[in-house]
Every structure is written in structure tokens, then in C-alpha cells.
Amino acid sequence: CAITAYSMILADTFRALFATVGLNMSRSNTLLSITSLILLPLCWLKDLSSLTPFSLLGIVGMGYTALAMGLRYFGGAYAVPNGVFLPDVAASLQPSFGNIGAAGVLNPSAFILICMLSTAYMSHFNAPKFYNELENNTVKRFNILVGSSFAISIAFFVIMAAFGFLTFGSASSGLILNNYSNKDVLMSLSRVAVAISLVFSYPLAFAGCRDGVMDLMKVPLAERTNGLLNKLTVGILSVVTGISLVVKDVSFILSFAGATLGNALIYVYPALMFRGAVKKMGDKASKGLKNEVKLAMANGILGIGMGLVGARMALKTLG
């Protein structure tokens, strides 16, 4: 899910950057170019420690993007009808606001956002890798790392989502930078920042996906040779690129994956695992634990319901 979304975002971002300098390329050609020339060589790397400085640069870039979006909102550069950059924005991406207000959260479409947020819990596959590579890797230090990282991420998500929606309303694109003019230098720099952030984050997410595939294939560690890793990298990247060429709405990928995989990881699998653990305890399980199993299973059923509604609403966006 993550690497597919990254590929889609990078395709749109680089295409807009190329257009800014007068180079008009199709989305497909842009995606194929960056995949073969940039992403594939990075994903072939076996030691990702060299990417650490660029990851920090990516965080700074996200901070700049949030600041730029705030400046454009408060400055009214895209406000209807006299926004400076408004004429350069496609009609379908220009600001559009209704009068539903807070009641909009009761609309079934709100499940799309909930399911998109569920993808935040799908970074679990890199947890063991991050723990093993953490200096002085105690559980306490790892908890601090995870807690602070999620807090910073949540802050970025909330700020950028708020500024994006307040600026463009219901016309907000799945990739909000698509709403901004290619002639807007401030936001073009934001595209550069996002591109740098995603390009050097891509191998981290990809490594987790590749390791997961090998785990599913039950490939022993001793047989995970460089040759096998390279072939698997090409295969996975080809599939991801193919999906990204066909599906162009990143919000669909995030919402559908969140409705299915995300909800399963948050609500369903933990409930089943907890029930299995309590069952193995047999008569040693306390009455409180047995009652907690019922609560966990109810939570799992709730997750299935939310996932079904979210998946249905996500599929409707394709129509």
C-alpha cells in the first residue's frame, strides 16, 4: 500500500515539477522514468544507513510544506474569486465549499477519511528493523522513539489536512499539491520537498514489503542472497508501477487499503490473537480475561463493519 501510494504521488509531483520548467511529460512516462532511474537503484541498496541524512531533510521539507500551505491560505492566493493563482488552476480543482458544516461527519463518506487514517498503523512491518538498528535499543527508548515520531506525524497530518481543506474545500485532490498552480514558486518548492522526502523514504517502505513477501514465501535467511533480493525487487517494483499506471487517485489506494488491511490490523487480528492466547491458558484464564475476550471480539466485529462501509465508499469514488 505505502509504496504504491508513494509511486502515485511521485508520478504526479515530478510531472508538475517538469511542467514548471517547461518540460511536458505524460504521467506514465514520468512514472516509468523515475522508477527506472531513481527508485530501482535505491531499492537495490542493501544497507540503508546512508539514507539517514536525507530522511532528516525530508522531515524539514514536510515542515516547509505545512508552512507554505498556511501562507497560501492566510494570504488568500487561491481564494474565490480574486485569488492570484486561481486562473492557473483547473476548474475541477478550484475551491468549492458547501453549507453542511460539522454535520458532514455523519455522512457515510466520512468513513473514507477514517479508513485513510487506518493506514497509519500499517508501518508495523518496519518495527523490528527499527528496533534492531536503534542505538542502545531498550524497550523504553524504542517507546520514546515511536511515541515522538507518531506525535510529529499526527501534527503534520492535522495541520496540512486543515490548511488544504480550508483552502480548497470539497475540491481538495487526493494529493493536495495537485490543487496548487504550477506557476506558484512557493508550492513548487513544496513539491521538491515532498519529492525528496518520498524518494529517500521509498527504500525503507520497500524493504519492509520485500521482507514480508519473503516471509510469506518462507524463504530461509540463508537463502536470501543478493541475487534473489535483486530479482524480487524488480518483480515487486514492476507490479507496483503497473498498479500506479492504471490507478491515478491516491486517495482511493489509501482509503481502500485502510478499509481492508488497516482495519484488519487494528481491530480484527488483535482480537483473534487475544482470544487464541486466552484459549491456550485454559482454566488458568481469569473471569476478567474471558470477559475481555468478548469485548475484543465485539471490537473486531465493529472493525469489520467499518471496513465494509469504508471499502464500499472507496469503490464508489472510482465511479
PDB file of C-alpha atoms in Angstrom:
ATOM      1  CA  CYS A   1       0.000   0.000   0.000  1.00  0.00           C
ATOM      2  CA  ALA A   2       2.617   2.524   1.099  1.00  0.00           C
ATOM      3  CA  ILE A   3       4.955   2.058  -1.847  1.00  0.00           C
ATOM      4  CA  THR A   4       2.042   2.107  -4.308  1.00  0.00           C
ATOM      5  CA  ALA A   5       0.850   5.411  -2.840  1.00  0.00           C
ATOM      6  CA  TYR A   6       4.419   6.735  -2.936  1.00  0.00           C
ATOM      7  CA  SER A   7       4.764   5.838  -6.625  1.00  0.00           C
ATOM      8  CA  MET A   8       1.495   7.577  -7.456  1.00  0.00           C
ATOM      9  CA  ILE A   9       2.437  10.714  -5.533  1.00  0.00           C
ATOM     10  CA  LEU A  10       5.898  10.831  -7.084  1.00  0.00           C
ATOM     11  CA  ALA A  11       4.414  10.499 -10.583  1.00  0.00           C
ATOM     12  CA  ASP A  12       2.112  13.497 -10.051  1.00  0.00           C
ATOM     13  CA  THR A  13       4.762  15.512  -8.199  1.00  0.00           C
ATOM     14  CA  PHE A  14       7.545  15.068 -10.747  1.00  0.00           C
ATOM     15  CA  ARG A  15       5.151  15.672 -13.622  1.00  0.00           C
ATOM     16  CA  ALA A  16       4.155  19.023 -12.076  1.00  0.00           C
ATOM     17  CA  LEU A  17       7.815  19.903 -11.444  1.00  0.00           C
ATOM     18  CA  PHE A  18       8.730  19.091 -15.033  1.00  0.00           C
ATOM     19  CA  ALA A  19       5.829  21.248 -16.244  1.00  0.00           C
ATOM     20  CA  THR A  20       7.118  24.128 -14.101  1.00  0.00           C
ATOM     21  CA  VAL A  21      10.389  24.170 -16.077  1.00  0.00           C
ATOM     22  CA  GLY A  22       8.593  23.765 -19.414  1.00  0.00           C
ATOM     23  CA  LEU A  23       9.042  20.013 -19.853  1.00  0.00           C
ATOM     24  CA  ASN A  24       5.660  18.453 -20.586  1.00  0.00           C
ATOM     25  CA  MET A  25       5.698  14.699 -19.975  1.00  0.00           C
ATOM     26  CA  SER A  26       2.791  12.321 -19.602  1.00  0.00           C
ATOM     27  CA  ARG A  27       2.147  10.850 -16.176  1.00  0.00           C
ATOM     28  CA  SER A  28       3.015   7.361 -17.451  1.00  0.00           C
ATOM     29  CA  ASN A  29       6.375   8.423 -18.903  1.00  0.00           C
ATOM     30  CA  THR A  30       7.174  10.357 -15.745  1.00  0.00           C
ATOM     31  CA  LEU A  31       6.448   7.363 -13.529  1.00  0.00           C
ATOM     32  CA  LEU A  32       8.427   4.931 -15.690  1.00  0.00           C
ATOM     33  CA  SER A  33      11.391   7.321 -15.792  1.00  0.00           C
ATOM     34  CA  ILE A  34      11.663   7.942 -12.060  1.00  0.00           C
ATOM     35  CA  THR A  35      11.075   4.259 -11.297  1.00  0.00           C
ATOM     36  CA  SER A  36      13.848   3.004 -13.573  1.00  0.00           C
ATOM     37  CA  LEU A  37      16.352   5.818 -12.988  1.00  0.00           C
ATOM     38  CA  ILE A  38      15.821   6.642  -9.298  1.00  0.00           C
ATOM     39  CA  LEU A  39      13.661   4.183  -7.351  1.00  0.00           C
ATOM     40  CA  LEU A  40      15.079   0.906  -8.678  1.00  0.00           C
ATOM     41  CA  PRO A  41      18.739   1.754  -7.862  1.00  0.00           C
ATOM     42  CA  LEU A  42      17.725   2.929  -4.379  1.00  0.00           C
ATOM     43  CA  CYS A  43      15.678  -0.208  -3.717  1.00  0.00           C
ATOM     44  CA  TRP A  44      18.672  -2.329  -4.740  1.00  0.00           C
ATOM     45  CA  LEU A  45      20.640  -0.898  -1.805  1.00  0.00           C
ATOM     46  CA  LYS A  46      21.247  -3.469   0.931  1.00  0.00           C
ATOM     47  CA  ASP A  47      22.452  -1.001   3.582  1.00  0.00           C
ATOM     48  CA  LEU A  48      20.007   1.882   4.018  1.00  0.00           C
ATOM     49  CA  SER A  49      22.001   3.714   6.687  1.00  0.00           C
ATOM     50  CA  SER A  50      23.398   6.071   4.027  1.00  0.00           C
ATOM     51  CA  LEU A  51      19.876   7.450   3.520  1.00  0.00           C
ATOM     52  CA  THR A  52      19.589   8.730   7.109  1.00  0.00           C
ATOM     53  CA  PRO A  53      20.632  12.360   6.355  1.00  0.00           C
ATOM     54  CA  PHE A  54      18.117  12.531   3.506  1.00  0.00           C
ATOM     55  CA  SER A  55      15.331  11.299   5.789  1.00  0.00           C
ATOM     56  CA  LEU A  56      16.041  14.244   8.096  1.00  0.00           C
ATOM     57  CA  LEU A  57      15.964  16.551   5.075  1.00  0.00           C
ATOM     58  CA  GLY A  58      12.571  15.072   4.197  1.00  0.00           C
ATOM     59  CA  ILE A  59      11.196  15.960   7.629  1.00  0.00           C
ATOM     60  CA  VAL A  60      12.391  19.543   7.177  1.00  0.00           C
ATOM     61  CA  GLY A  61      10.709  19.532   3.767  1.00  0.00           C
ATOM     62  CA  MET A  62       7.394  18.461   5.286  1.00  0.00           C
ATOM     63  CA  GLY A  63       7.666  21.306   7.768  1.00  0.00           C
ATOM     64  CA  TYR A  64       8.264  23.754   4.919  1.00  0.00           C
ATOM     65  CA  THR A  65       5.266  22.376   3.000  1.00  0.00           C
ATOM     66  CA  ALA A  66       2.977  22.839   6.008  1.00  0.00           C
ATOM     67  CA  LEU A  67       4.243  26.412   6.390  1.00  0.00           C
ATOM     68  CA  ALA A  68       3.771  27.162   2.679  1.00  0.00           C
ATOM     69  CA  MET A  69       0.196  25.842   2.733  1.00  0.00           C
ATOM     70  CA  GLY A  70      -0.534  28.055   5.725  1.00  0.00           C
ATOM     71  CA  LEU A  71       0.883  31.116   3.981  1.00  0.00           C
ATOM     72  CA  ARG A  72      -1.202  30.470   0.879  1.00  0.00           C
ATOM     73  CA  TYR A  73      -4.364  30.008   2.964  1.00  0.00           C
ATOM     74  CA  PHE A  74      -3.958  33.107   5.095  1.00  0.00           C
ATOM     75  CA  GLY A  75      -2.727  35.128   2.110  1.00  0.00           C
ATOM     76  CA  GLY A  76      -5.824  34.266   0.052  1.00  0.00           C
ATOM     77  CA  ALA A  77      -3.768  33.413  -3.034  1.00  0.00           C
ATOM     78  CA  TYR A  78      -6.380  30.821  -4.055  1.00  0.00           C
ATOM     79  CA  ALA A  79      -9.485  32.473  -2.666  1.00  0.00           C
ATOM     80  CA  VAL A  80     -12.550  32.819  -4.896  1.00  0.00           C
ATOM     81  CA  PRO A  81     -12.955  34.946  -6.941  1.00  0.00           C
ATOM     82  CA  ASN A  82      -9.799  37.070  -6.921  1.00  0.00           C
ATOM     83  CA  GLY A  83      -7.027  34.677  -5.906  1.00  0.00           C
ATOM     84  CA  VAL A  84      -3.751  35.479  -7.646  1.00  0.00           C
ATOM     85  CA  PHE A  85      -3.147  31.880  -8.777  1.00  0.00           C
ATOM     86  CA  LEU A  86      -6.785  30.893  -9.266  1.00  0.00           C
ATOM     87  CA  PRO A  87      -6.767  31.326 -13.096  1.00  0.00           C
ATOM     88  CA  ASP A  88      -3.939  28.769 -13.337  1.00  0.00           C
ATOM     89  CA  VAL A  89      -5.899  26.047 -11.520  1.00  0.00           C
ATOM     90  CA  ALA A  90      -8.178  23.612 -13.366  1.00  0.00           C
ATOM     91  CA  ALA A  91     -11.884  24.245 -12.742  1.00  0.00           C
ATOM     92  CA  SER A  92     -12.329  20.877 -11.021  1.00  0.00           C
ATOM     93  CA  LEU A  93      -9.560  21.740  -8.540  1.00  0.00           C
ATOM     94  CA  GLN A  94     -10.664  25.272  -7.664  1.00  0.00           C
ATOM     95  CA  PRO A  95     -12.054  25.948  -4.150  1.00  0.00           C
ATOM     96  CA  SER A  96     -15.588  24.676  -3.563  1.00  0.00           C
ATOM     97  CA  PHE A  97     -17.475  24.985  -0.281  1.00  0.00           C
ATOM     98  CA  GLY A  98     -20.951  23.947   0.796  1.00  0.00           C
ATOM     99  CA  ASN A  99     -23.060  24.668   3.861  1.00  0.00           C
ATOM    100  CA  ILE A 100     -23.226  21.224   5.504  1.00  0.00           C
ATOM    101  CA  GLY A 101     -20.805  22.178   8.251  1.00  0.00           C
ATOM    102  CA  ALA A 102     -19.993  19.784  11.090  1.00  0.00           C
ATOM    103  CA  ALA A 103     -22.913  17.556  10.086  1.00  0.00           C
ATOM    104  CA  GLY A 104     -20.681  16.281   7.294  1.00  0.00           C
ATOM    105  CA  VAL A 105     -19.027  13.866   9.736  1.00  0.00           C
ATOM    106  CA  LEU A 106     -22.302  11.903   9.797  1.00  0.00           C
ATOM    107  CA  ASN A 107     -22.102  11.284   6.060  1.00  0.00           C
ATOM    108  CA  PRO A 108     -21.010   7.710   5.141  1.00  0.00           C
ATOM    109  CA  SER A 109     -18.260   9.295   3.044  1.00  0.00           C
ATOM    110  CA  ALA A 110     -16.543  10.187   6.321  1.00  0.00           C
ATOM    111  CA  PHE A 111     -15.551   6.520   6.522  1.00  0.00           C
ATOM    112  CA  ILE A 112     -13.180   7.184   3.631  1.00  0.00           C
ATOM    113  CA  LEU A 113     -11.162   9.511   5.858  1.00  0.00           C
ATOM    114  CA  ILE A 114     -11.314   7.065   8.774  1.00  0.00           C
ATOM    115  CA  CYS A 115     -10.011   4.284   6.550  1.00  0.00           C
ATOM    116  CA  MET A 116      -7.251   6.509   5.186  1.00  0.00           C
ATOM    117  CA  LEU A 117      -6.171   7.230   8.762  1.00  0.00           C
ATOM    118  CA  SER A 118      -6.069   3.480   9.391  1.00  0.00           C
ATOM    119  CA  THR A 119      -3.082   3.187   7.059  1.00  0.00           C
ATOM    120  CA  ALA A 120      -1.003   4.864   9.789  1.00  0.00           C
ATOM    121  CA  TYR A 121      -0.960   1.537  11.628  1.00  0.00           C
ATOM    122  CA  MET A 122       0.414  -0.294   8.617  1.00  0.00           C
ATOM    123  CA  SER A 123       4.008   0.753   9.328  1.00  0.00           C
ATOM    124  CA  HIS A 124       4.321  -2.137  11.790  1.00  0.00           C
ATOM    125  CA  PHE A 125       6.366  -4.214   9.352  1.00  0.00           C
ATOM    126  CA  ASN A 126       9.412  -1.976   9.888  1.00  0.00           C
ATOM    127  CA  ALA A 127       9.171  -2.012  13.696  1.00  0.00           C
ATOM    128  CA  PRO A 128      11.583  -4.956  14.236  1.00  0.00           C
ATOM    129  CA  LYS A 129      14.072  -3.414  11.804  1.00  0.00           C
ATOM    130  CA  PHE A 130      13.948  -0.026  13.543  1.00  0.00           C
ATOM    131  CA  TYR A 131      14.252  -1.662  16.971  1.00  0.00           C
ATOM    132  CA  ASN A 132      17.302  -3.705  15.965  1.00  0.00           C
ATOM    133  CA  GLU A 133      19.022  -0.688  14.396  1.00  0.00           C
ATOM    134  CA  LEU A 134      18.258   1.648  17.323  1.00  0.00           C
ATOM    135  CA  GLU A 135      21.348   2.585  19.327  1.00  0.00           C
ATOM    136  CA  ASN A 136      21.096   1.231  22.893  1.00  0.00           C
ATOM    137  CA  ASN A 137      17.842  -0.464  21.865  1.00  0.00           C
ATOM    138  CA  THR A 138      15.922  -0.776  25.101  1.00  0.00           C
ATOM    139  CA  VAL A 139      12.133  -1.033  25.099  1.00  0.00           C
ATOM    140  CA  LYS A 140      11.916   2.310  26.909  1.00  0.00           C
ATOM    141  CA  ARG A 141      13.997   4.103  24.263  1.00  0.00           C
ATOM    142  CA  PHE A 142      12.021   2.436  21.489  1.00  0.00           C
ATOM    143  CA  ASN A 143       8.723   3.554  23.057  1.00  0.00           C
ATOM    144  CA  ILE A 144      10.032   7.124  23.212  1.00  0.00           C
ATOM    145  CA  LEU A 145      11.075   6.903  19.563  1.00  0.00           C
ATOM    146  CA  VAL A 146       7.682   5.565  18.444  1.00  0.00           C
ATOM    147  CA  GLY A 147       5.677   7.961  20.595  1.00  0.00           C
ATOM    148  CA  SER A 148       7.545  11.079  19.497  1.00  0.00           C
ATOM    149  CA  SER A 149       7.546  10.012  15.834  1.00  0.00           C
ATOM    150  CA  PHE A 150       3.805   9.409  15.783  1.00  0.00           C
ATOM    151  CA  ALA A 151       3.174  12.692  17.607  1.00  0.00           C
ATOM    152  CA  ILE A 152       5.153  14.633  14.989  1.00  0.00           C
ATOM    153  CA  SER A 153       3.437  12.764  12.148  1.00  0.00           C
ATOM    154  CA  ILE A 154      -0.018  13.411  13.595  1.00  0.00           C
ATOM    155  CA  ALA A 155       0.787  17.122  13.946  1.00  0.00           C
ATOM    156  CA  PHE A 156       1.874  17.304  10.300  1.00  0.00           C
ATOM    157  CA  PHE A 157      -1.202  15.415   9.093  1.00  0.00           C
ATOM    158  CA  VAL A 158      -3.628  17.587  11.054  1.00  0.00           C
ATOM    159  CA  ILE A 159      -2.034  20.893  10.059  1.00  0.00           C
ATOM    160  CA  MET A 160      -1.678  20.058   6.364  1.00  0.00           C
ATOM    161  CA  ALA A 161      -5.134  18.474   6.100  1.00  0.00           C
ATOM    162  CA  ALA A 162      -6.676  21.530   7.772  1.00  0.00           C
ATOM    163  CA  PHE A 163      -4.926  24.070   5.547  1.00  0.00           C
ATOM    164  CA  GLY A 164      -5.655  22.019   2.424  1.00  0.00           C
ATOM    165  CA  PHE A 165      -9.358  21.691   3.180  1.00  0.00           C
ATOM    166  CA  LEU A 166      -9.748  25.290   4.345  1.00  0.00           C
ATOM    167  CA  THR A 167      -8.182  26.435   1.063  1.00  0.00           C
ATOM    168  CA  PHE A 168      -9.949  24.148  -1.437  1.00  0.00           C
ATOM    169  CA  GLY A 169     -12.881  22.528   0.381  1.00  0.00           C
ATOM    170  CA  SER A 170     -14.587  19.651  -1.412  1.00  0.00           C
ATOM    171  CA  ALA A 171     -12.351  20.198  -4.466  1.00  0.00           C
ATOM    172  CA  SER A 172      -9.324  19.006  -2.490  1.00  0.00           C
ATOM    173  CA  SER A 173      -7.395  16.432  -4.507  1.00  0.00           C
ATOM    174  CA  GLY A 174      -6.212  13.142  -3.038  1.00  0.00           C
ATOM    175  CA  LEU A 175      -2.752  14.674  -3.453  1.00  0.00           C
ATOM    176  CA  ILE A 176      -3.383  18.214  -2.221  1.00  0.00           C
ATOM    177  CA  LEU A 177      -0.375  19.660  -4.063  1.00  0.00           C
ATOM    178  CA  ASN A 178      -2.238  18.979  -7.324  1.00  0.00           C
ATOM    179  CA  ASN A 179      -4.601  21.818  -6.364  1.00  0.00           C
ATOM    180  CA  TYR A 180      -1.831  24.400  -6.419  1.00  0.00           C
ATOM    181  CA  SER A 181      -0.698  26.210  -9.560  1.00  0.00           C
ATOM    182  CA  ASN A 182       2.467  25.091 -11.340  1.00  0.00           C
ATOM    183  CA  LYS A 183       3.369  28.801 -11.511  1.00  0.00           C
ATOM    184  CA  ASP A 184       3.308  29.115  -7.746  1.00  0.00           C
ATOM    185  CA  VAL A 185       7.018  29.120  -6.848  1.00  0.00           C
ATOM    186  CA  LEU A 186       6.355  28.667  -3.138  1.00  0.00           C
ATOM    187  CA  MET A 187       4.349  25.497  -3.738  1.00  0.00           C
ATOM    188  CA  SER A 188       6.728  24.277  -6.432  1.00  0.00           C
ATOM    189  CA  LEU A 189       9.423  24.271  -3.760  1.00  0.00           C
ATOM    190  CA  SER A 190       6.999  22.245  -1.636  1.00  0.00           C
ATOM    191  CA  ARG A 191       6.769  19.708  -4.462  1.00  0.00           C
ATOM    192  CA  VAL A 192      10.561  19.480  -4.456  1.00  0.00           C
ATOM    193  CA  ALA A 193      10.497  18.926  -0.686  1.00  0.00           C
ATOM    194  CA  VAL A 194       7.845  16.213  -0.956  1.00  0.00           C
ATOM    195  CA  ALA A 195       9.719  14.538  -3.814  1.00  0.00           C
ATOM    196  CA  ILE A 196      12.950  14.426  -1.799  1.00  0.00           C
ATOM    197  CA  SER A 197      11.121  13.110   1.256  1.00  0.00           C
ATOM    198  CA  LEU A 198       9.344  10.310  -0.617  1.00  0.00           C
ATOM    199  CA  VAL A 199      12.264   9.302  -2.835  1.00  0.00           C
ATOM    200  CA  PHE A 200      14.525   8.624   0.142  1.00  0.00           C
ATOM    201  CA  SER A 201      11.730   7.134   2.274  1.00  0.00           C
ATOM    202  CA  TYR A 202      10.751   4.766  -0.540  1.00  0.00           C
ATOM    203  CA  PRO A 203      13.538   2.200   0.045  1.00  0.00           C
ATOM    204  CA  LEU A 204      12.607   1.930   3.753  1.00  0.00           C
ATOM    205  CA  ALA A 205       8.985   1.067   2.992  1.00  0.00           C
ATOM    206  CA  PHE A 206      10.029  -1.135   0.087  1.00  0.00           C
ATOM    207  CA  ALA A 207      12.440  -3.162   2.234  1.00  0.00           C
ATOM    208  CA  GLY A 208       9.612  -3.957   4.637  1.00  0.00           C
ATOM    209  CA  CYS A 209       7.371  -5.061   1.778  1.00  0.00           C
ATOM    210  CA  ARG A 210      10.102  -7.218   0.237  1.00  0.00           C
ATOM    211  CA  ASP A 211      10.924  -8.872   3.573  1.00  0.00           C
ATOM    212  CA  GLY A 212       7.221  -9.560   4.094  1.00  0.00           C
ATOM    213  CA  VAL A 213       6.957 -11.249   0.712  1.00  0.00           C
ATOM    214  CA  MET A 214       9.933 -13.479   1.520  1.00  0.00           C
ATOM    215  CA  ASP A 215       8.415 -14.339   4.889  1.00  0.00           C
ATOM    216  CA  LEU A 216       5.187 -15.374   3.152  1.00  0.00           C
ATOM    217  CA  MET A 217       7.222 -17.459   0.718  1.00  0.00           C
ATOM    218  CA  LYS A 218       9.031 -18.973   3.750  1.00  0.00           C
ATOM    219  CA  VAL A 219      12.462 -18.206   2.296  1.00  0.00           C
ATOM    220  CA  PRO A 220      15.147 -19.077   4.906  1.00  0.00           C
ATOM    221  CA  LEU A 221      17.546 -16.267   5.869  1.00  0.00           C
ATOM    222  CA  ALA A 222      20.471 -18.243   4.492  1.00  0.00           C
ATOM    223  CA  GLU A 223      18.857 -18.324   1.045  1.00  0.00           C
ATOM    224  CA  ARG A 224      18.125 -14.594   0.855  1.00  0.00           C
ATOM    225  CA  THR A 225      21.036 -13.880  -1.449  1.00  0.00           C
ATOM    226  CA  ASN A 226      21.705 -10.597  -3.226  1.00  0.00           C
ATOM    227  CA  GLY A 227      20.660 -12.220  -6.486  1.00  0.00           C
ATOM    228  CA  LEU A 228      17.289 -13.227  -5.076  1.00  0.00           C
ATOM    229  CA  LEU A 229      16.789  -9.801  -3.479  1.00  0.00           C
ATOM    230  CA  ASN A 230      17.555  -8.057  -6.771  1.00  0.00           C
ATOM    231  CA  LYS A 231      15.144 -10.245  -8.759  1.00  0.00           C
ATOM    232  CA  LEU A 232      12.409  -9.833  -6.163  1.00  0.00           C
ATOM    233  CA  THR A 233      12.983  -6.081  -6.154  1.00  0.00           C
ATOM    234  CA  VAL A 234      12.431  -5.871  -9.897  1.00  0.00           C
ATOM    235  CA  GLY A 235       9.325  -8.064  -9.671  1.00  0.00           C
ATOM    236  CA  ILE A 236       7.649  -6.156  -6.828  1.00  0.00           C
ATOM    237  CA  LEU A 237       8.548  -2.769  -8.278  1.00  0.00           C
ATOM    238  CA  SER A 238       7.099  -3.827 -11.651  1.00  0.00           C
ATOM    239  CA  VAL A 239       3.779  -4.805 -10.051  1.00  0.00           C
ATOM    240  CA  VAL A 240       3.613  -1.605  -8.005  1.00  0.00           C
ATOM    241  CA  THR A 241       4.431   0.542 -11.039  1.00  0.00           C
ATOM    242  CA  GLY A 242       1.794  -1.267 -13.101  1.00  0.00           C
ATOM    243  CA  ILE A 243      -0.886  -0.550 -10.484  1.00  0.00           C
ATOM    244  CA  SER A 244       0.234   3.090 -10.246  1.00  0.00           C
ATOM    245  CA  LEU A 245      -0.065   3.485 -14.004  1.00  0.00           C
ATOM    246  CA  VAL A 246      -3.670   2.270 -14.010  1.00  0.00           C
ATOM    247  CA  VAL A 247      -4.970   3.761 -10.733  1.00  0.00           C
ATOM    248  CA  LYS A 248      -4.394   7.516 -10.547  1.00  0.00           C
ATOM    249  CA  ASP A 249      -6.301   8.521  -7.416  1.00  0.00           C
ATOM    250  CA  VAL A 250      -4.017   8.060  -4.414  1.00  0.00           C
ATOM    251  CA  SER A 251      -6.902   8.680  -2.007  1.00  0.00           C
ATOM    252  CA  PHE A 252      -8.577   5.500  -3.306  1.00  0.00           C
ATOM    253  CA  ILE A 253      -5.482   3.394  -2.631  1.00  0.00           C
ATOM    254  CA  LEU A 254      -5.157   4.772   0.897  1.00  0.00           C
ATOM    255  CA  SER A 255      -8.845   4.509   1.759  1.00  0.00           C
ATOM    256  CA  PHE A 256      -9.374   1.020   0.307  1.00  0.00           C
ATOM    257  CA  ALA A 257      -6.190  -0.344   1.854  1.00  0.00           C
ATOM    258  CA  GLY A 258      -7.144   1.248   5.161  1.00  0.00           C
ATOM    259  CA  ALA A 259     -10.638  -0.246   4.994  1.00  0.00           C
ATOM    260  CA  THR A 260      -9.290  -3.729   4.365  1.00  0.00           C
ATOM    261  CA  LEU A 261      -5.736  -4.194   5.645  1.00  0.00           C
ATOM    262  CA  GLY A 262      -5.757  -1.291   8.083  1.00  0.00           C
ATOM    263  CA  ASN A 263      -8.980  -2.271   9.844  1.00  0.00           C
ATOM    264  CA  ALA A 264      -7.883  -5.898   9.932  1.00  0.00           C
ATOM    265  CA  LEU A 265      -4.617  -4.957  11.655  1.00  0.00           C
ATOM    266  CA  ILE A 266      -6.254  -2.575  14.121  1.00  0.00           C
ATOM    267  CA  TYR A 267      -9.444  -4.384  15.073  1.00  0.00           C
ATOM    268  CA  VAL A 268      -9.686  -7.941  13.751  1.00  0.00           C
ATOM    269  CA  TYR A 269      -6.277  -9.627  14.060  1.00  0.00           C
ATOM    270  CA  PRO A 270      -5.526  -8.370  17.610  1.00  0.00           C
ATOM    271  CA  ALA A 271      -8.929  -9.639  18.777  1.00  0.00           C
ATOM    272  CA  LEU A 272      -8.338 -13.072  17.246  1.00  0.00           C
ATOM    273  CA  MET A 273      -4.810 -13.248  18.661  1.00  0.00           C
ATOM    274  CA  PHE A 274      -6.030 -12.275  22.125  1.00  0.00           C
ATOM    275  CA  ARG A 275      -8.817 -14.853  22.001  1.00  0.00           C
ATOM    276  CA  GLY A 276      -6.317 -17.517  20.944  1.00  0.00           C
ATOM    277  CA  ALA A 277      -3.920 -16.585  23.755  1.00  0.00           C
ATOM    278  CA  VAL A 278      -6.663 -16.732  26.403  1.00  0.00           C
ATOM    279  CA  LYS A 279      -7.939 -20.021  24.989  1.00  0.00           C
ATOM    280  CA  LYS A 280      -4.477 -21.580  25.352  1.00  0.00           C
ATOM    281  CA  MET A 281      -4.471 -20.585  29.022  1.00  0.00           C
ATOM    282  CA  GLY A 282      -7.421 -22.912  29.592  1.00  0.00           C
ATOM    283  CA  ASP A 283      -8.614 -22.983  33.200  1.00  0.00           C
ATOM    284  CA  LYS A 284      -5.816 -20.604  34.196  1.00  0.00           C
ATOM    285  CA  ALA A 285      -7.581 -17.747  32.436  1.00  0.00           C
ATOM    286  CA  SER A 286      -9.381 -15.465  34.881  1.00  0.00           C
ATOM    287  CA  LYS A 287     -13.006 -14.462  34.538  1.00  0.00           C
ATOM    288  CA  GLY A 288     -11.874 -10.930  33.745  1.00  0.00           C
ATOM    289  CA  LEU A 289      -9.765 -12.132  30.809  1.00  0.00           C
ATOM    290  CA  LYS A 290     -12.644 -14.202  29.462  1.00  0.00           C
ATOM    291  CA  ASN A 291     -14.941 -11.175  29.635  1.00  0.00           C
ATOM    292  CA  GLU A 292     -12.267  -9.107  27.922  1.00  0.00           C
ATOM    293  CA  VAL A 293     -12.264 -11.600  25.054  1.00  0.00           C
ATOM    294  CA  LYS A 294     -15.937 -10.794  24.441  1.00  0.00           C
ATOM    295  CA  LEU A 295     -15.127  -7.086  24.363  1.00  0.00           C
ATOM    296  CA  ALA A 296     -12.217  -7.695  21.988  1.00  0.00           C
ATOM    297  CA  MET A 297     -14.380  -9.768  19.633  1.00  0.00           C
ATOM    298  CA  ALA A 298     -17.064  -7.060  19.660  1.00  0.00           C
ATOM    299  CA  ASN A 299     -14.338  -4.603  18.723  1.00  0.00           C
ATOM    300  CA  GLY A 300     -13.299  -6.923  15.909  1.00  0.00           C
ATOM    301  CA  ILE A 301     -16.875  -7.081  14.581  1.00  0.00           C
ATOM    302  CA  LEU A 302     -17.011  -3.270  14.725  1.00  0.00           C
ATOM    303  CA  GLY A 303     -13.822  -3.157  12.669  1.00  0.00           C
ATOM    304  CA  ILE A 304     -15.302  -5.488  10.050  1.00  0.00           C
ATOM    305  CA  GLY A 305     -18.386  -3.291   9.793  1.00  0.00           C
ATOM    306  CA  MET A 306     -16.331  -0.123   9.434  1.00  0.00           C
ATOM    307  CA  GLY A 307     -14.144  -1.830   6.869  1.00  0.00           C
ATOM    308  CA  LEU A 308     -17.093  -2.947   4.741  1.00  0.00           C
ATOM    309  CA  VAL A 309     -18.641   0.526   4.726  1.00  0.00           C
ATOM    310  CA  GLY A 310     -15.273   2.179   4.066  1.00  0.00           C
ATOM    311  CA  ALA A 311     -14.403  -0.206   1.235  1.00  0.00           C
ATOM    312  CA  ARG A 312     -17.816   0.336  -0.365  1.00  0.00           C
ATOM    313  CA  MET A 313     -17.476   4.130  -0.180  1.00  0.00           C
ATOM    314  CA  ALA A 314     -13.911   3.954  -1.554  1.00  0.00           C
ATOM    315  CA  LEU A 315     -15.060   1.838  -4.514  1.00  0.00           C
ATOM    316  CA  LYS A 316     -17.843   4.330  -5.223  1.00  0.00           C
ATOM    317  CA  THR A 317     -15.234   7.063  -5.748  1.00  0.00           C
ATOM    318  CA  LEU A 318     -13.970   5.152  -8.782  1.00  0.00           C
ATOM    319  CA  GLY A 319     -17.319   5.557 -10.455  1.00  0.00           C
TER     320      GLY A 319
END
